[in-house]
Coordinates of N, CA and C in Angstrom, one line a residue:
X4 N -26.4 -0.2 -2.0 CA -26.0 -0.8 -0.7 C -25.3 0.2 0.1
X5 N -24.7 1.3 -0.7 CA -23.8 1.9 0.2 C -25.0 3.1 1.0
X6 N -26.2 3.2 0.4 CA -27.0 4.2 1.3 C -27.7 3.6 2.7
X7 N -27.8 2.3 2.3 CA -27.9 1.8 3.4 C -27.1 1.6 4.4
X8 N -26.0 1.6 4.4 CA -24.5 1.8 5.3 C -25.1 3.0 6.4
X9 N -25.3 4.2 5.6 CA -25.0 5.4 5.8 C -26.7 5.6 6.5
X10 N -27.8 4.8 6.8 CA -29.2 5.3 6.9 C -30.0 4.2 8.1
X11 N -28.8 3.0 8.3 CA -29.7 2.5 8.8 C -28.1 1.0 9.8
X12 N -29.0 0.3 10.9 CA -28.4 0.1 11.8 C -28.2 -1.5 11.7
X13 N -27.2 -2.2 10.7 CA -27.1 -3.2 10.6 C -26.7 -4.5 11.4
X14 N -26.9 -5.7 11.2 CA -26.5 -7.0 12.3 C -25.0 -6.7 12.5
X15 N -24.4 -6.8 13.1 CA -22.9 -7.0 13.3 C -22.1 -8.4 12.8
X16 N -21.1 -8.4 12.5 CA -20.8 -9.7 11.6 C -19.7 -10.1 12.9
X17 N -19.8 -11.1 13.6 CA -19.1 -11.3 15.3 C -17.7 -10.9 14.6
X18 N -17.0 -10.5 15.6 CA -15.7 -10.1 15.4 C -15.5 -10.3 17.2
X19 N -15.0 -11.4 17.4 CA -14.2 -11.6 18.7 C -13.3 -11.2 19.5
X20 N -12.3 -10.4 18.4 CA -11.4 -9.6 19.2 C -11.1 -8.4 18.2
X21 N -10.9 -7.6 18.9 CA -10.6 -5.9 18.0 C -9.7 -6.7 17.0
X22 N -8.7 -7.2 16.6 CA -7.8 -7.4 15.5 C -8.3 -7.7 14.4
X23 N -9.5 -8.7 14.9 CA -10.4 -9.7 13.9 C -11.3 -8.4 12.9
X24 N -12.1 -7.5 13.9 CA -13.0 -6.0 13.5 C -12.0 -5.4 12.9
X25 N -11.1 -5.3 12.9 CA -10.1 -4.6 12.1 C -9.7 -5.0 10.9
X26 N -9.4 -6.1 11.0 CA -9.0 -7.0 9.7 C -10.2 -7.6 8.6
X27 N -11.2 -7.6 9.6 CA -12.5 -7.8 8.8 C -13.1 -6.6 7.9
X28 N -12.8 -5.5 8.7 CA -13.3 -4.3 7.5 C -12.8 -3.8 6.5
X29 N -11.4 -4.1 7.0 CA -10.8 -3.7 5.5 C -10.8 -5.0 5.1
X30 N -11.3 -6.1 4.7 CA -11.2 -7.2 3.7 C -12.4 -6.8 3.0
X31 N -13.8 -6.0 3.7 CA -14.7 -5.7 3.0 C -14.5 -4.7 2.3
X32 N -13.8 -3.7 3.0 CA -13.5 -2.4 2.0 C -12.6 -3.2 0.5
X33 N -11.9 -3.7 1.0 CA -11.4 -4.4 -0.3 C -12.2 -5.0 -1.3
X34 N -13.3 -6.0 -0.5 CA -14.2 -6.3 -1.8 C -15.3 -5.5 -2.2
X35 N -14.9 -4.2 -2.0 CA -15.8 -3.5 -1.9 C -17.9 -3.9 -2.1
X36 N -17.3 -4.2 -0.9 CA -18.7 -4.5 0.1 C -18.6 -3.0 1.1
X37 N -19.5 -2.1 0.9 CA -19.3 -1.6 2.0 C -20.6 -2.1 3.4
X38 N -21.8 -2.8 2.7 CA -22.5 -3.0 3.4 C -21.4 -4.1 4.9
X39 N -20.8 -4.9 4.1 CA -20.5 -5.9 5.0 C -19.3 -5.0 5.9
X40 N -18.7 -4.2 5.3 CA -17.8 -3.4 6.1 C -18.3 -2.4 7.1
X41 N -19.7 -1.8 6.4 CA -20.9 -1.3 7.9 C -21.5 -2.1 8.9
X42 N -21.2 -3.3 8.8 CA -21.5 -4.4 9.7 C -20.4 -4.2 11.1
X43 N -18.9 -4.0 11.0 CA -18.1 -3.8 11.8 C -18.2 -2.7 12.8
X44 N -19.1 -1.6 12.2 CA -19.1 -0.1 12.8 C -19.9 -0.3 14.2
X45 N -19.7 0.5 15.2 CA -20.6 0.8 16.0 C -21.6 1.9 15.8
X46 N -22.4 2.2 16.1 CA -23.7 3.4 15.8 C -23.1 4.5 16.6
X47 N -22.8 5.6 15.5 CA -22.2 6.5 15.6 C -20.9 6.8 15.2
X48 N -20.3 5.7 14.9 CA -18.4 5.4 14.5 C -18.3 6.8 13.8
X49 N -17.3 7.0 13.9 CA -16.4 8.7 13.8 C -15.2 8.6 12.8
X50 N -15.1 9.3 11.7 CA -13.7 9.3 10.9 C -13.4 10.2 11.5
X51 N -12.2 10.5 12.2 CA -11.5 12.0 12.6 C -10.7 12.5 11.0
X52 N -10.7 13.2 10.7 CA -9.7 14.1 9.5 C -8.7 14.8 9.8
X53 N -7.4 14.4 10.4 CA -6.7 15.4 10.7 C -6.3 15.9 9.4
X54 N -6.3 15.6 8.3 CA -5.8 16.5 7.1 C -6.4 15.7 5.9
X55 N -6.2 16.7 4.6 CA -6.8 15.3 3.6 C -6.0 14.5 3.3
X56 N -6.5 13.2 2.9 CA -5.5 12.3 2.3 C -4.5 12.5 1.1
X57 N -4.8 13.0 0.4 CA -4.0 13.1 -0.9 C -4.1 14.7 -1.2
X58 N -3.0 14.8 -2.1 CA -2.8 16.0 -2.0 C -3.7 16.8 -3.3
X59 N -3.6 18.3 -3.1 CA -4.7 18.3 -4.0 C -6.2 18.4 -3.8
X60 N -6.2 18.0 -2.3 CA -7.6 17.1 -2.1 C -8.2 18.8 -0.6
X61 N -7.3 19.6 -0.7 CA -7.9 20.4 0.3 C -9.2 21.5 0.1
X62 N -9.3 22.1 -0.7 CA -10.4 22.2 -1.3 C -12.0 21.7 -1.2
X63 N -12.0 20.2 -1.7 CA -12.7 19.4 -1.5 C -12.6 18.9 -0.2
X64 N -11.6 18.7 0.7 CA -12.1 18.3 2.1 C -12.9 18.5 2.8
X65 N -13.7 17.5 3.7 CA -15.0 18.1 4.4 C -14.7 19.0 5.3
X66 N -15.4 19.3 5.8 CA -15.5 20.9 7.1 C -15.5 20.1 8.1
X67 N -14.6 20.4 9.3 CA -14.6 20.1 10.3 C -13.1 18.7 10.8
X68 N -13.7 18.4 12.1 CA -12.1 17.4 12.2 C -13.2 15.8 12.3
X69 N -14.3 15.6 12.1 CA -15.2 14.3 12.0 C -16.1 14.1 11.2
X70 N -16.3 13.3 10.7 CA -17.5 12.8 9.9 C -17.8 11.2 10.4
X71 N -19.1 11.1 10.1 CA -19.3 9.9 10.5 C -18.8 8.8 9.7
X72 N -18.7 7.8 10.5 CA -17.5 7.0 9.4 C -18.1 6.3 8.1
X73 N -19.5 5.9 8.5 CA -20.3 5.2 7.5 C -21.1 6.6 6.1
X74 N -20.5 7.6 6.6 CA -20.4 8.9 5.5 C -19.1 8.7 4.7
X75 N -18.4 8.7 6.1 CA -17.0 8.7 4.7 C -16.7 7.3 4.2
X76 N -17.0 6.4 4.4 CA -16.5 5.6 3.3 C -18.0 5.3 2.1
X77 N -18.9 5.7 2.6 CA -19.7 5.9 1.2 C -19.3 6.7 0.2
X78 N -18.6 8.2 0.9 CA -18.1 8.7 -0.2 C -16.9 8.7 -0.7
X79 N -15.8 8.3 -0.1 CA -14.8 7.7 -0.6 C -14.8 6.6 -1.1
X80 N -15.9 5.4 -1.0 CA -16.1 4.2 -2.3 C -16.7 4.6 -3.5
X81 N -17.6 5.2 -3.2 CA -18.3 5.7 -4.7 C -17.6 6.3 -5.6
X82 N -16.6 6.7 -4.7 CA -15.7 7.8 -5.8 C -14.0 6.7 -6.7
X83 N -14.1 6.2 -5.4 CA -12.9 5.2 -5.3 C -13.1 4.2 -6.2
X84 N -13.8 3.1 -5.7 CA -14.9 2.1 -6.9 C -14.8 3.0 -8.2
X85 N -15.6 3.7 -8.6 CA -15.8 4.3 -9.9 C -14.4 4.0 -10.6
X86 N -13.5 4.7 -10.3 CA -12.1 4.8 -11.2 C -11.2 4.2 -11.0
X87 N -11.4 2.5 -9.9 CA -10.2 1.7 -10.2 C -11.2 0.2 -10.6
X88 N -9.8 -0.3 -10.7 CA -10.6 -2.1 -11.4 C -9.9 -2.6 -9.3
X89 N -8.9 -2.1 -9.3 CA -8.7 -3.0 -8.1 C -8.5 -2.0 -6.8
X90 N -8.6 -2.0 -5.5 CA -8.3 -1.6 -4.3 C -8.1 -2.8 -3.3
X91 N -6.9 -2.5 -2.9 CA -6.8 -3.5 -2.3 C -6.1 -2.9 -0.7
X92 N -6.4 -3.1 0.7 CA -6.0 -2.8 1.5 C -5.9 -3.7 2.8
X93 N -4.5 -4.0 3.1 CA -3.7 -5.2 4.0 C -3.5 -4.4 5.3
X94 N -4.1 -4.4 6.3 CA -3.6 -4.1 7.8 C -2.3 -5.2 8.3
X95 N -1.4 -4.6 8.8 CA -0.7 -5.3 9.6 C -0.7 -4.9 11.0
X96 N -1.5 -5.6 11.8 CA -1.4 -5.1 13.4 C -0.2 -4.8 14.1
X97 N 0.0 -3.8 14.4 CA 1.0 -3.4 15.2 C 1.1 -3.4 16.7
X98 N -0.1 -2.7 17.1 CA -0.7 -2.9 18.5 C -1.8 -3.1 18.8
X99 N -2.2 -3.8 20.3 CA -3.6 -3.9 20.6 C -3.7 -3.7 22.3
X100 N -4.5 -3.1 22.1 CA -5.0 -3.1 23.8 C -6.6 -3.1 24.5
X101 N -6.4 -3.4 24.8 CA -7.7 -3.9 25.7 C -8.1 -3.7 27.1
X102 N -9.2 -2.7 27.3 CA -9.8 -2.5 28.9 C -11.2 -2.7 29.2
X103 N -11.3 -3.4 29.2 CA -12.9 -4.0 29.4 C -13.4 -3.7 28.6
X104 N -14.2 -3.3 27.9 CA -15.4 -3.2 26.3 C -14.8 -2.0 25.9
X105 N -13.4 -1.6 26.3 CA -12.8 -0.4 24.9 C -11.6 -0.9 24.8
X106 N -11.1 -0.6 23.2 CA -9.9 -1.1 22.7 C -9.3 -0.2 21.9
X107 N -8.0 -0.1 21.6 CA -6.9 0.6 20.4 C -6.6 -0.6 20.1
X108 N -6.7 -0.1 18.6 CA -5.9 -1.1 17.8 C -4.9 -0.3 16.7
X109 N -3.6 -0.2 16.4 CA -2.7 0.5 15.5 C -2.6 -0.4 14.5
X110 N -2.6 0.4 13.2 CA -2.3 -0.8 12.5 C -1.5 -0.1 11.0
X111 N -0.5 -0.9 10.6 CA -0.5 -0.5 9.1 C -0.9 -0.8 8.3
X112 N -1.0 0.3 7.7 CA -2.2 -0.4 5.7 C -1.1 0.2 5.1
X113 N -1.4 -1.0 4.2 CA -0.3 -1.0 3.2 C -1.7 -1.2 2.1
X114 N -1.7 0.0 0.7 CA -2.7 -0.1 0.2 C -2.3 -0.2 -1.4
X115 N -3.3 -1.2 -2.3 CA -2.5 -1.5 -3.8 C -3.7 -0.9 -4.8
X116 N -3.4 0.3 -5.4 CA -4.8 0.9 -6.0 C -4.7 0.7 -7.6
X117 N -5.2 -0.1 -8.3 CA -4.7 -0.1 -10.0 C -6.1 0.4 -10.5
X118 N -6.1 1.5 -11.1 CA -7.0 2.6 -11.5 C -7.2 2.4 -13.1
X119 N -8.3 2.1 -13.2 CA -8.7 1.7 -14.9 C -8.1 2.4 -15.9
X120 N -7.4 1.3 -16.6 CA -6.7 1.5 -17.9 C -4.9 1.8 -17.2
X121 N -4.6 1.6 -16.3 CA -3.3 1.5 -15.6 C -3.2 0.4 -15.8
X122 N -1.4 0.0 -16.0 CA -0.8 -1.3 -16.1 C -0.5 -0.8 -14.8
X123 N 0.2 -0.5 -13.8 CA 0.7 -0.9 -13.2 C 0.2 0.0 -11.3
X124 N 0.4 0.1 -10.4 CA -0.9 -0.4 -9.7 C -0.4 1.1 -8.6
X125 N -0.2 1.6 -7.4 CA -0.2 2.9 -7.2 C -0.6 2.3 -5.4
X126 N 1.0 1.6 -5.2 CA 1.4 1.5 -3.3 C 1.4 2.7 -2.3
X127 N 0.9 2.1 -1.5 CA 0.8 3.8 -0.6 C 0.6 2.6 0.8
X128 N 1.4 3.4 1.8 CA 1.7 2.5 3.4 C 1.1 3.9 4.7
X129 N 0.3 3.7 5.4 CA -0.1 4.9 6.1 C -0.9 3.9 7.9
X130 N -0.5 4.9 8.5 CA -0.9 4.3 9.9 C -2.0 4.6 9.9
X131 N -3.1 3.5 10.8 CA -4.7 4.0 11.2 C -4.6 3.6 12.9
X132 N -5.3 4.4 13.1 CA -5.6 4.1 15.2 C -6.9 4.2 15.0
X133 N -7.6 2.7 15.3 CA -8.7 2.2 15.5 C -9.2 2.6 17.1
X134 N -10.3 3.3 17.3 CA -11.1 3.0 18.7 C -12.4 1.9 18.5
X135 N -12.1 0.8 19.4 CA -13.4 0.0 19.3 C -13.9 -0.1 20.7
X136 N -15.0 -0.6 20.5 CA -16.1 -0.8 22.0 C -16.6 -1.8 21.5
X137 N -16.6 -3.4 22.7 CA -17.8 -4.5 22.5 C -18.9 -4.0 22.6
X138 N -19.6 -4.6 22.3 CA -21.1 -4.1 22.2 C -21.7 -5.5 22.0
X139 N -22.7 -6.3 22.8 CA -23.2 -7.5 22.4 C -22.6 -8.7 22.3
X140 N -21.0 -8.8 22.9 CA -20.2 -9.6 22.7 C -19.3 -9.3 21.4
X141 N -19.2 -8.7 20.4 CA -18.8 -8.5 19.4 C -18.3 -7.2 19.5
X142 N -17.0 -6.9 19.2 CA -16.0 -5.5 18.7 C -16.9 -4.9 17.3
X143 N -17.0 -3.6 17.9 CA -17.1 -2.9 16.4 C -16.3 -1.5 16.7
X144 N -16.4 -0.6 15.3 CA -14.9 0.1 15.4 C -16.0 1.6 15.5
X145 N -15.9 2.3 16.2 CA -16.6 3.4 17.0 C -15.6 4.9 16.7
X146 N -14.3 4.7 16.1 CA -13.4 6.2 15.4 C -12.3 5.2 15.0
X147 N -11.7 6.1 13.7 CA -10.7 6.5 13.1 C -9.9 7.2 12.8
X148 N -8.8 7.1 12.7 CA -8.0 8.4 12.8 C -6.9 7.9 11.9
X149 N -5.9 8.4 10.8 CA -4.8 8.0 10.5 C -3.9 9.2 10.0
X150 N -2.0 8.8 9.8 CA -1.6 9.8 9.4 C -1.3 9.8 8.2
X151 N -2.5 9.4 7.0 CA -2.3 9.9 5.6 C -2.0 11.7 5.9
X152 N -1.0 11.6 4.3 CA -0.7 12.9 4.3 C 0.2 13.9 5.3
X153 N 0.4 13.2 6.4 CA 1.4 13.6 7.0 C 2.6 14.4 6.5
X154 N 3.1 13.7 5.7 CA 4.4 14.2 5.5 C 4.2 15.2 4.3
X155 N 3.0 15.8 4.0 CA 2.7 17.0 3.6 C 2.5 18.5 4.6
X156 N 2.3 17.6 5.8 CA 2.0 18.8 6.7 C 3.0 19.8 6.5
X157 N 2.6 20.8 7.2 CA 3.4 22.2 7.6 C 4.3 22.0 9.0

């Protein structure tokens, strides 16, 4: 399911208002569905990287400051999925704005990762800034950006 994410241009699952496309995709990244969470994307959606997420992780970080978004969460699920029983990730909307068919949306994730053969489960809280565009009547989320890792910076 997840190469299909990454190969081909799926129905959109309505999302009414950017809050809704935002809260919808991470409930899919949560069940880890990513088909249904490629449903939310616009054609072309953008991960920006300002840095890697976790530390450790620079090395392996992709080249450049974008990847397409339905790249990166294929390969951040495949890898993710693999080594936990649970992922769980809660947006709390912070802001929203709206100018005719483009939108920001700010949100907190607050994320619960319990990693196979762990009792006990690995909290982590990080901002994302959603860009969406309607498209067809329906929001989908066209870039991402957040400040994991921040407070590693230089």
């Amino acid at each position: 399911a997840g190469v299909l994410l990454a190969t081909c241009t799926l129905p959109a699952l309505a999302s009414d208002t950017p809050e809704a496309a935002v809260r919808d995709f991470n409930a899919a990244i949560s069940a880890r569905d990513l088909t249904a969470a490629g449903t939310h994307l616009a054609p072309g959606a953008v991960q920006f990287t300002l840095r890697p997420a976790h530390a450790g992780m620079a090395a392996s970080a992709p080249q450049g400051l974008s990847l397409a978004l339905a790249t990166h969460w294929k390969q951040v699920g495949s890898l993710l999925f693999s080594v936990t029983s649970r992922y769980q990730r809660t947006p709390t909307i912070t802001d929203a704005r709206i100018d005719g068919d483009l939108a920001t949306v700010w949100a907190r994730i607050d994320t619960e990762t319990l990693e196979r053969n762990a009792t006990q489960p690995r909290r982590e809280r990080f901002a994302e800034l959603y860009l969406l565009v309607r498209q067809e009547g329906d929001w989908r989320i066209a870039g991402v950006a957040d400040n994991r890792g921040a407070n590693r910076a230089a």
